[in-house]
Short mmCIF file of C-alpha atoms and ligand atoms in Angstrom, two decimals:
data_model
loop_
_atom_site.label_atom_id
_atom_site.label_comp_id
_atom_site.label_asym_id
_atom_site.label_seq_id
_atom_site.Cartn_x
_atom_site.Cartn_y
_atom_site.Cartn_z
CA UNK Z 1 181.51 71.07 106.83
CA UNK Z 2 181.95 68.58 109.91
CA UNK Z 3 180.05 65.69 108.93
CA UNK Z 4 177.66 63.80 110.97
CA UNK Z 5 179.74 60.77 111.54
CA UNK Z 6 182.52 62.80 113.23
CA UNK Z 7 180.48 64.33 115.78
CA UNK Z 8 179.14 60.97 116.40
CA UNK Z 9 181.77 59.66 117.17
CA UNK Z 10 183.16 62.68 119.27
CA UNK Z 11 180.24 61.98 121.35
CA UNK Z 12 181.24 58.72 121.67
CA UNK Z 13 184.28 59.44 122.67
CA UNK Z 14 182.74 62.14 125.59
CA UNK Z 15 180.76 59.14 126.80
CA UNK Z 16 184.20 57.09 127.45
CA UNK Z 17 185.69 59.98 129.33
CA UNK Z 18 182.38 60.48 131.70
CA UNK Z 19 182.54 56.85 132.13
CA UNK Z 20 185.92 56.89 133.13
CA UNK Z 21 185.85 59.74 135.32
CA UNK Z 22 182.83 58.40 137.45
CA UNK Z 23 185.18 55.04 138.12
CA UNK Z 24 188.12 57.45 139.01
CA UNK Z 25 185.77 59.54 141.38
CA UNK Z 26 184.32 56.45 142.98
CA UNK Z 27 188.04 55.23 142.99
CA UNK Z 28 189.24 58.17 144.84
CA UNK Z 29 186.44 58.09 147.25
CA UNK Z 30 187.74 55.16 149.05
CA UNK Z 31 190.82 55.34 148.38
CA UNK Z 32 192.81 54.56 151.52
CA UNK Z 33 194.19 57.30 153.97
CA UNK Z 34 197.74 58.99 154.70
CA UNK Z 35 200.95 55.99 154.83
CA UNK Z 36 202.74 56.41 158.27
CA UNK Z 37 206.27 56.63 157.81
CA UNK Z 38 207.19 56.01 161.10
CA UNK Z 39 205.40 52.56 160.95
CA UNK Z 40 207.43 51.78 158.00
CA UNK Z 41 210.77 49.77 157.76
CA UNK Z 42 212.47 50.56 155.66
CA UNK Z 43 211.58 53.41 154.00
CA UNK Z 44 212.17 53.10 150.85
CA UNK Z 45 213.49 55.76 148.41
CA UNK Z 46 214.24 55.26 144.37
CA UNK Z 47 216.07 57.58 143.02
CA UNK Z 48 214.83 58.33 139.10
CA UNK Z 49 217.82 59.59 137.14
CA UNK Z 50 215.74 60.55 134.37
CA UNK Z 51 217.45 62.36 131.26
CA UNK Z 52 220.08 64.93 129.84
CA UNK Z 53 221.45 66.42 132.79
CA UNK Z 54 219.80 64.16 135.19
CA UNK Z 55 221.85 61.29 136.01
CA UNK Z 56 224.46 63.90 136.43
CA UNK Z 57 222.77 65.83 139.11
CA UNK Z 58 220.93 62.73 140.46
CA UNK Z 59 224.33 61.03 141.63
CA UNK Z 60 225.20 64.15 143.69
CA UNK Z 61 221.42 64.07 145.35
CA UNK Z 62 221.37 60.84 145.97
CA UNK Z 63 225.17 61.04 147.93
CA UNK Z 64 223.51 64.38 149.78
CA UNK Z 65 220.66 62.17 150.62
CA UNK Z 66 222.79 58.75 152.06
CA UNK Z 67 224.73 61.27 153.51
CA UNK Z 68 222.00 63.29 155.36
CA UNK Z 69 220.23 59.21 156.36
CA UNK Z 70 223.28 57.80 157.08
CA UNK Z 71 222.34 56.60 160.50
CA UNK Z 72 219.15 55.54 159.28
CA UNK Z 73 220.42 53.36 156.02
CA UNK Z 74 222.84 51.58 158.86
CA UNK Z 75 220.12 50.47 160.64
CA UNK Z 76 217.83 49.62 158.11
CA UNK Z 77 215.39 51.93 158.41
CA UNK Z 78 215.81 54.02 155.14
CA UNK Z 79 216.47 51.44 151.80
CA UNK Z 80 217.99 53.72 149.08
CA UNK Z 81 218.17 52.31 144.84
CA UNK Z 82 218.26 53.58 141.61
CA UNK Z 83 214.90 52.83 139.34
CA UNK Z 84 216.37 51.92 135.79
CA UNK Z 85 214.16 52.89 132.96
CA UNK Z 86 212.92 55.68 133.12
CA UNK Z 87 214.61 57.15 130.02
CA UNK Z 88 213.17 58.91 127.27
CA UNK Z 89 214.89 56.47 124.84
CA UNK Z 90 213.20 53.85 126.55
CA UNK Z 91 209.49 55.48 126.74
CA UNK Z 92 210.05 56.58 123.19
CA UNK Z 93 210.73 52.26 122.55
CA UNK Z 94 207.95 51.75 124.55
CA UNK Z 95 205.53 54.24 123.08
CA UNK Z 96 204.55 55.35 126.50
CA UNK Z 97 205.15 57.94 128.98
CA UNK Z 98 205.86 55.32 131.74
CA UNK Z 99 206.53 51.47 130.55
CA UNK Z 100 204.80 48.88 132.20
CA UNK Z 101 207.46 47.40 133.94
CA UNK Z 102 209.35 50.62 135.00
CA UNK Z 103 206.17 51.20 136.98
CA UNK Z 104 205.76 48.34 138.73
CA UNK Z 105 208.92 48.74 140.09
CA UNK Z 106 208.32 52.61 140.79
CA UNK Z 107 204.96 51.49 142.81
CA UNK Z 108 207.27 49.33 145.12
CA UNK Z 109 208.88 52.18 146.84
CA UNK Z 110 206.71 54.88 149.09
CA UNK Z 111 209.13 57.74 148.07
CA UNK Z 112 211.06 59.17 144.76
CA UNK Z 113 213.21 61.33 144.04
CA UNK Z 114 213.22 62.23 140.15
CA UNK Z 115 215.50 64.50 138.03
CA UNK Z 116 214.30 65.74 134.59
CA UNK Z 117 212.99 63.56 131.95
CA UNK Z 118 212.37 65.26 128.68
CA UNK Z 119 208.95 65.79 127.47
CA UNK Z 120 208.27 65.14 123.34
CA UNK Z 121 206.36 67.63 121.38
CA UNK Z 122 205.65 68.19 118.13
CA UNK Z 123 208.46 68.20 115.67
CA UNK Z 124 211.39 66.23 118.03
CA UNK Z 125 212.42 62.91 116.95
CA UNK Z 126 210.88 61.34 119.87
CA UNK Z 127 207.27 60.30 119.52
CA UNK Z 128 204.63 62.60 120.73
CA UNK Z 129 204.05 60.17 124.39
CA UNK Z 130 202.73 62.21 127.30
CA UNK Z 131 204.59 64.18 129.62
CA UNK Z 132 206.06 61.67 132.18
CA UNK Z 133 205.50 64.00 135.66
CA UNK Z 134 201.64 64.38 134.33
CA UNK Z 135 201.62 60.68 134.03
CA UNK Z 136 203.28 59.73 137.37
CA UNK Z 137 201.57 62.42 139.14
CA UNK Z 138 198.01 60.40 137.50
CA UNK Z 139 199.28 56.48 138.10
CA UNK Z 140 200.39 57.43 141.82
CA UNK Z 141 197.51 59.75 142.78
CA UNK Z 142 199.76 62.63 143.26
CA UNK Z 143 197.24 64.96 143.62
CA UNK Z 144 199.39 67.78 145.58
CA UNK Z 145 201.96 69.93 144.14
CA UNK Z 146 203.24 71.62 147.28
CA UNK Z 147 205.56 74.44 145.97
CA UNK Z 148 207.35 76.78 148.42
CA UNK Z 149 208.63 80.28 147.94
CA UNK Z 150 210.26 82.27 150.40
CA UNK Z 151 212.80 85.41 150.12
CA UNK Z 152 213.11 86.63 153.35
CA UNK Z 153 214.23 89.70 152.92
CA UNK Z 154 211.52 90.92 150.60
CA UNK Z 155 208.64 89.40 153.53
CA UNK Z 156 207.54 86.81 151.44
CA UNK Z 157 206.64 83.39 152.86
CA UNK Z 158 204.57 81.82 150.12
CA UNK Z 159 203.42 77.84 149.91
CA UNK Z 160 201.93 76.64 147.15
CA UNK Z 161 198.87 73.50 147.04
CA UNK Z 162 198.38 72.94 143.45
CA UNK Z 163 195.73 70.58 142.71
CA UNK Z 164 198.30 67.92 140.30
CA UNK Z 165 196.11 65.31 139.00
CA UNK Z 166 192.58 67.39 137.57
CA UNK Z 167 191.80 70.21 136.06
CA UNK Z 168 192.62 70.56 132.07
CA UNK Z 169 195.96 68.12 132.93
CA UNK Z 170 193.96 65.10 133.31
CA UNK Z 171 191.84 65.30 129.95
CA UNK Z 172 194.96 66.41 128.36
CA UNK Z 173 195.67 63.94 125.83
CA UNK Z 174 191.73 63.23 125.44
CA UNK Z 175 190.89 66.41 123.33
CA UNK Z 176 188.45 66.02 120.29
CA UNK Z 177 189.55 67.51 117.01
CA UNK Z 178 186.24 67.67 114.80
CA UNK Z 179 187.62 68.23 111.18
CA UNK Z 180 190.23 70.61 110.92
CA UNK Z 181 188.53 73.68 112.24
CA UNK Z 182 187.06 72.38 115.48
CA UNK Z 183 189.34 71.71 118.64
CA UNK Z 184 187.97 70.75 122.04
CA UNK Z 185 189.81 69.67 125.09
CA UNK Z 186 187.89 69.22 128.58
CA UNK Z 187 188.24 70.64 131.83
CA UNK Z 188 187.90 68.10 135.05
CA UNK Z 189 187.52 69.51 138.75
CA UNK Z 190 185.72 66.87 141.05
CA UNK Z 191 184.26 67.48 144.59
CA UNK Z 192 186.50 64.43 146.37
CA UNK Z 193 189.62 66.50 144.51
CA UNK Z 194 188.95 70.01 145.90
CA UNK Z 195 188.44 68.41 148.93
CA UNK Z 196 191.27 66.55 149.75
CA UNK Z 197 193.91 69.68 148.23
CA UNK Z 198 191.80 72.49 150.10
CA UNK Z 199 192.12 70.47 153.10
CA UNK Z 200 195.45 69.60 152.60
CA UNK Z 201 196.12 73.43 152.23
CA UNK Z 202 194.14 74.43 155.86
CA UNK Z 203 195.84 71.56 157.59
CA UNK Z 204 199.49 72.92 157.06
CA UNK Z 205 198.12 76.47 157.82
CA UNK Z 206 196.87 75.13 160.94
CA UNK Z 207 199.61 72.94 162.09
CA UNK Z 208 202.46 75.81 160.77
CA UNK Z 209 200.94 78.31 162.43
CA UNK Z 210 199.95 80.41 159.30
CA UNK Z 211 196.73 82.50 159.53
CA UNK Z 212 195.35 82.70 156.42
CA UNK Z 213 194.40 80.51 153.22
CA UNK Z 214 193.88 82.19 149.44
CA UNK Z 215 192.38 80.60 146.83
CA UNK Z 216 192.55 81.14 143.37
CA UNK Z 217 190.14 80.63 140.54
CA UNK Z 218 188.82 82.25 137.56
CA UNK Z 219 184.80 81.28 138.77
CA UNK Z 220 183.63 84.24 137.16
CA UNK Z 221 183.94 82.97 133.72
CA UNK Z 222 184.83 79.58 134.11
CA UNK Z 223 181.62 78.68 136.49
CA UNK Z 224 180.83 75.13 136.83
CA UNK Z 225 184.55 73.59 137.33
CA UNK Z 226 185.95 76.76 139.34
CA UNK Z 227 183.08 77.05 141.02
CA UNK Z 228 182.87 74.16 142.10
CA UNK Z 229 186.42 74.15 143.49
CA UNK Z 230 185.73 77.21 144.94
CA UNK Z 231 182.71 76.26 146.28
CA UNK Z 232 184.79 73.43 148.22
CA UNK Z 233 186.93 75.70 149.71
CA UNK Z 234 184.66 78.01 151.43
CA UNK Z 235 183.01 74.68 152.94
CA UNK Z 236 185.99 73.24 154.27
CA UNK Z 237 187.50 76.34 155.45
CA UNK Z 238 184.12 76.12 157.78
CA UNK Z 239 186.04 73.25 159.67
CA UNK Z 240 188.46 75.90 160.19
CA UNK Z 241 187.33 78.68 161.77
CA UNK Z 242 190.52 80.32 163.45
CA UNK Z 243 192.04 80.55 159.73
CA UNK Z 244 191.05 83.69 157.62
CA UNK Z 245 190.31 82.90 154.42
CA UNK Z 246 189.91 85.38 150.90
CA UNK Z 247 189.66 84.43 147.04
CA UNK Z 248 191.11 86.04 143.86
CA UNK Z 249 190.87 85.43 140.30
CA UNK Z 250 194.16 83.98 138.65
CA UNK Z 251 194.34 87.10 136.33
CA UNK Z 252 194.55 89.38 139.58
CA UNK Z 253 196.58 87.23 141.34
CA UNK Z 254 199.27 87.29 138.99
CA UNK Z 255 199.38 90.80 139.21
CA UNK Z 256 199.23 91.11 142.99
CA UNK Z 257 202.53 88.76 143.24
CA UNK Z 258 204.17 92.15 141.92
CA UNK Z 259 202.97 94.57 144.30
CA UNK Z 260 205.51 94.36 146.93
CA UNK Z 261 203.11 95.71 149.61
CA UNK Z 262 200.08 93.65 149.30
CA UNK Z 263 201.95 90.46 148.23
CA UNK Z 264 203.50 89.85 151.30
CA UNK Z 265 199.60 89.59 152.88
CA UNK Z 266 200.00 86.33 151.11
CA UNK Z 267 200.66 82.77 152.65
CA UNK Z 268 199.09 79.59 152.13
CA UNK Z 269 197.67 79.71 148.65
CA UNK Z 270 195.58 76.52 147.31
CA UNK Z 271 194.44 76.18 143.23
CA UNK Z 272 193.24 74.46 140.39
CA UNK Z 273 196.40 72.54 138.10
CA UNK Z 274 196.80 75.19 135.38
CA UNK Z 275 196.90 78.63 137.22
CA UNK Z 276 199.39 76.98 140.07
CA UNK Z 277 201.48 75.85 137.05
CA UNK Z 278 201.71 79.23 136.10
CA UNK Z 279 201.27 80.91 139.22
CA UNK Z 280 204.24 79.19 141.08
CA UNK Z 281 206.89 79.69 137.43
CA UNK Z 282 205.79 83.28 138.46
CA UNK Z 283 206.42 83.13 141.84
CA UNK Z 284 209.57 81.18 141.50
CA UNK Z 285 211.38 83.58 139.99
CA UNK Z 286 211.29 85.96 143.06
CA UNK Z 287 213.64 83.49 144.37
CA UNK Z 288 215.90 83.30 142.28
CA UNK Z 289 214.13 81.16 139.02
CA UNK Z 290 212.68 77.93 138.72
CA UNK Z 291 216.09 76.34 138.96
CA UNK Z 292 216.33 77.32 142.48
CA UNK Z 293 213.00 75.55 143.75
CA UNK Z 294 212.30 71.93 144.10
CA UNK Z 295 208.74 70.52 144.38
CA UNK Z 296 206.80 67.78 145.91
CA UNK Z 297 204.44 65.74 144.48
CA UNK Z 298 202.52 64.07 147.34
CA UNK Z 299 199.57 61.89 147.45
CA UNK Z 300 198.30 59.54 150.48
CA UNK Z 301 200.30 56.38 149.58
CA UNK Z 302 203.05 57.58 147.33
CA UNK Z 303 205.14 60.89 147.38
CA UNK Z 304 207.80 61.96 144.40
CA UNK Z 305 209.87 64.50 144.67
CA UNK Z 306 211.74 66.43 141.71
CA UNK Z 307 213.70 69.35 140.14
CA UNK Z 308 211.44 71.76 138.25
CA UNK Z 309 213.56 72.70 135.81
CA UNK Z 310 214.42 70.68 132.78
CA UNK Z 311 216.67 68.01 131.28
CA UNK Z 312 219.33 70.28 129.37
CA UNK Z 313 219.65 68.17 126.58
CA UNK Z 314 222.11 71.04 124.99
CA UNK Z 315 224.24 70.95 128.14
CA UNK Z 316 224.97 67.13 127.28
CA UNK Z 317 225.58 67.64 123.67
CA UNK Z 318 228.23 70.40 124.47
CA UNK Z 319 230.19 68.31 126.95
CA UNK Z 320 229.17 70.02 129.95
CA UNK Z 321 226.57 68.14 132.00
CA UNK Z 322 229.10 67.62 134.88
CA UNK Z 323 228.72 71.43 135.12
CA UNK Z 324 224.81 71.36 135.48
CA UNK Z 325 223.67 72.49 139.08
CA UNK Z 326 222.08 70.03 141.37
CA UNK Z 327 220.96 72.70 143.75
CA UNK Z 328 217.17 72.25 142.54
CA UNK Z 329 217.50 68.26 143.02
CA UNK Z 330 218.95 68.75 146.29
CA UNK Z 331 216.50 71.11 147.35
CA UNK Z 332 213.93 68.61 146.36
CA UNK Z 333 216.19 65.94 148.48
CA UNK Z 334 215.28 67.91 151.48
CA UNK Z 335 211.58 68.35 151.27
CA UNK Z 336 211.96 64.46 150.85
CA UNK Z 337 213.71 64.34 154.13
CA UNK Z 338 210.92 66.73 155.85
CA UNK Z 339 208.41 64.38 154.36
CA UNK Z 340 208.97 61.11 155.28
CA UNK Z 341 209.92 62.54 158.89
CA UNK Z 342 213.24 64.07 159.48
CA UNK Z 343 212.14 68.11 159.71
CA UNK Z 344 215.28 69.14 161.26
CA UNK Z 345 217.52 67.42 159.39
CA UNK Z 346 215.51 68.84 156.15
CA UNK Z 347 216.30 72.12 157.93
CA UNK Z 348 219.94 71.61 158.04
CA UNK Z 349 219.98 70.94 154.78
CA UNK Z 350 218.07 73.74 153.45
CA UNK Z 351 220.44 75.97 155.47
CA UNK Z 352 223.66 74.66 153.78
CA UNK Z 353 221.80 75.54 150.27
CA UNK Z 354 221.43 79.17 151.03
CA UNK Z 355 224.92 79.51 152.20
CA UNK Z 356 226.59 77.59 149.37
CA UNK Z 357 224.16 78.74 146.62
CA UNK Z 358 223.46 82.87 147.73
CA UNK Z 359 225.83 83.83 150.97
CA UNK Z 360 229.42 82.47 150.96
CA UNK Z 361 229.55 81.42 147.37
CA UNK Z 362 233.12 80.34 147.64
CA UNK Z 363 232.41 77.92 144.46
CA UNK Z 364 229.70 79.36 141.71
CA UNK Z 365 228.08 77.18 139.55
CA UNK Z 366 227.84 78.90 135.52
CA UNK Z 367 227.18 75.63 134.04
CA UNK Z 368 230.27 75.96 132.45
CA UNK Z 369 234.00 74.70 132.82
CA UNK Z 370 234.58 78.14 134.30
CA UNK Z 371 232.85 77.38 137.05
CA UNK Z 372 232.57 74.80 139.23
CA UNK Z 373 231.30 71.04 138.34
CA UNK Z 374 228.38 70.00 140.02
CA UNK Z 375 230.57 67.20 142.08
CA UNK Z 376 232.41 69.97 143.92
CA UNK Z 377 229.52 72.13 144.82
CA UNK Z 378 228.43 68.63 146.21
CA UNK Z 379 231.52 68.04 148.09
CA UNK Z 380 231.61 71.84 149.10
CA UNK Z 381 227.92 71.70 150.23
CA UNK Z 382 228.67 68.47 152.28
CA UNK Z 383 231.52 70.24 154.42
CA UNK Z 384 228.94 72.59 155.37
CA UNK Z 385 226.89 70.40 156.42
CA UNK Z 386 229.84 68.94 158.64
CA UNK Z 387 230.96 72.44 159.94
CA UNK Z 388 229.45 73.01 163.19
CA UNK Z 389 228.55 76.45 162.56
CA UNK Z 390 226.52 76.19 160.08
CA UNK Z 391 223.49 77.66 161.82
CA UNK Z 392 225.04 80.52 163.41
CA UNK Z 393 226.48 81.27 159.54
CA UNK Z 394 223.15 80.56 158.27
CA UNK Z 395 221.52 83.27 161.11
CA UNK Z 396 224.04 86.02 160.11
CA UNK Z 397 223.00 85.37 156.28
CA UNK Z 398 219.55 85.98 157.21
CA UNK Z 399 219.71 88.87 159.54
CA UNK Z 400 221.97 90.79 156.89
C1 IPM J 501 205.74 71.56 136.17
C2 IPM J 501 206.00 71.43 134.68
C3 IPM J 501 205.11 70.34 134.12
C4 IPM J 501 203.67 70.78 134.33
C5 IPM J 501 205.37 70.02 132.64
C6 IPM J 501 206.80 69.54 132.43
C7 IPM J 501 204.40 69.03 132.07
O1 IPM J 501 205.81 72.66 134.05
O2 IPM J 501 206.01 70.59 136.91
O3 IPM J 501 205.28 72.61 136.60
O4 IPM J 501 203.10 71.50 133.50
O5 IPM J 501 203.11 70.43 135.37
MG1 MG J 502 205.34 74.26 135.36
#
């Protein structure tokens, strides 16, 4: 039997969140617009080691990156520093998913660049403290996930807007258990946060030249929140009428990434949190795996950027985290440099990725001491990117 005083107090509880959530929604209603990079000086870019493997593979981004702003760092345009404290031995002190302090000092540079911190669950010795993406990706206003996939050979072109701050993320920790049979946790999709993502989504379509927007729900079953967002998206695509525009339910959609006809039909895809969590592990793997995508986490005042893969804790314990690829970080590295203005140079970079990580291959990466440490790749990568024929090589790769 749940007793009275439980459900009571549940409801209590439901009245906090509402109450919070019409702040947040008023909040994000004014909140002000897009930074301008180019009116900035410096720039400035922490770089968030994070744990296991990540210092490792954060040294080697962060030389790619002073190497790729070199020009820029001179003048004092671009300010580069490492962000101490963002460890899980020092959340797990803390008791929180980002201490106090660490963000202050996070919240005084524009742009990040983050390697894998490891996320507690049940059973580890850590304590169970939120996941510390979800709760940057919340503090920051974060609220797109922009994750692209592209294999060229195969015709697919894929970028992903994933809503990053609603949806069942941001009532995550704020479930109600009601004895020990009952277990509730809440799903939040707001008008002002469909707006700004679906937007987000038919701006890059329209200023990259891409014809067509997809968006994916599941409003046939889950009605008021997906329907809402989908709702949203058929108004705004309105503003844009030279863009076609279809929707899919998730389940569909994940089978549709398979079918190597009609997947290719695909091309700017917007969503609700969950399904592009799942959706884009899906469509990483296409590529290559989650390993070999970065993401960015952008919001109008703040922007992080990250590996999606994980810490590696193992790798550490066995001795071999100087054997841990940084391809992911540096990939994320580059959609940094797009970001805060420097498209070609992003470019180059991505270029010297494919041809070090899937053409020439003359050092492989097992993550192992028979292969190569993560500080040659590095070195091996950054001679590409001094070779002037890297685009030509890059061209050939391509067109093979
Ligand atoms: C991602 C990850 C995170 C998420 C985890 C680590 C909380 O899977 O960035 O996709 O679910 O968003
Ligand atoms: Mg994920």
């Amino acid at each position: 039997m749940i007793d009275r005083s439980a459900i009571e107090k549940a409801k209590e509880h439901f009245v906090q969140l509402l109450e919070a959530q019409a702040k947040r929604v008023e909040k994000l209603k004014s909140a002000p617009d897009w930074i301008d990079y180019s009116k900035l000086s410096p720039i400035k870019i922490g770089i968030l080691p994070g744990d296991g493997i990540g210092p490792f593979i954060a040294a080697e981004a962060e030389r790619v990156l002073r190497f790729m702003l070199e020009e820029e760092i001179k003048k004092g345009k671009v300010y580069i520093n490492t962000i101490e404290g963002l460890t899980i031995e020092n959340r797990a002190a803390h008791g929180k998913a980002i201490p106090d302090d660490v963000l202050e000092e996070i919240k005084k540079y524009q742009v990040t660049l983050k390697g894998p911190t490891t996320t507690p669950r049940k059973g580890d010795p850590w304590p169970n403290i939120e996941s510390c993406n979800v709760a940057m990706r919340k503090e920051l206003d974060l609220f797109a996930n922009v994750r692209p996939v592209r294999v060229p050979k195969q015709g697919i072109d894929w970028i992903f807007f994933r809503e990053n701050t609603e949806d069942l993320y941001a009532l995550g920790p704020y479930g109600i258990q009601l004895g020990e049979d009952i277990a509730i946790d809440f799903k939040l999709i707001t008008a002002p946060g469909s707006d700004r993502i679906c937007r987000m989504a038919f701006d890059y379509a329209k200023r990259n030249g891409r014809t067509k927007v997809t968006c994916v729900t599941k409003a046939n079953v889950v009605k008021t929140t997906d329907g809402l967002f989908l709702e949203t998206f058929y108004k705004i695509a309105k503003e844009y009428p030279e863009i076609q525009v279809d929707d899919w339910y998730i389940d569909i959609m994940t089978a549709k990434l398979v079918d190597e006809k009609r997947r290719r039909e695909f091309q700017v895809l917007v969503l609700p949190n969950l399904y592009g969590d799942i959706l884009t592990d899906e469509a990483a793997e296409f590529q290559g795996g989650v390993g070999t995508a970065g993401a960015a986490n952008i919001g109008k005042q703040y922007a992080m950027f990250e590996a999606i893969h994980g810490s590696a804790p193992r790798m550490v314990m066995e001795g071999r985290a100087q054997y841990a690829d940084p391809s992911s970080m540096i990939r994320a590295a580059a959609m940094l440099i797009n970001h805060i203005g420097y498209p070609e140079r992003a470019k180059k970079l991505e270029m010297a990725l494919d041809i070090c990580g899937q053409y020439e291959k003359k050092l492989v990466i097992t993550g192992r001491p028979n292969g190569a440490t993560g500080k040659a790749f590095t070195d091996y990568l950054i001679d590409w990117l001094n070779n002037p024929k890297l685009q030509e090589t890059w061209e050939a790769y391509v067109k093979a």
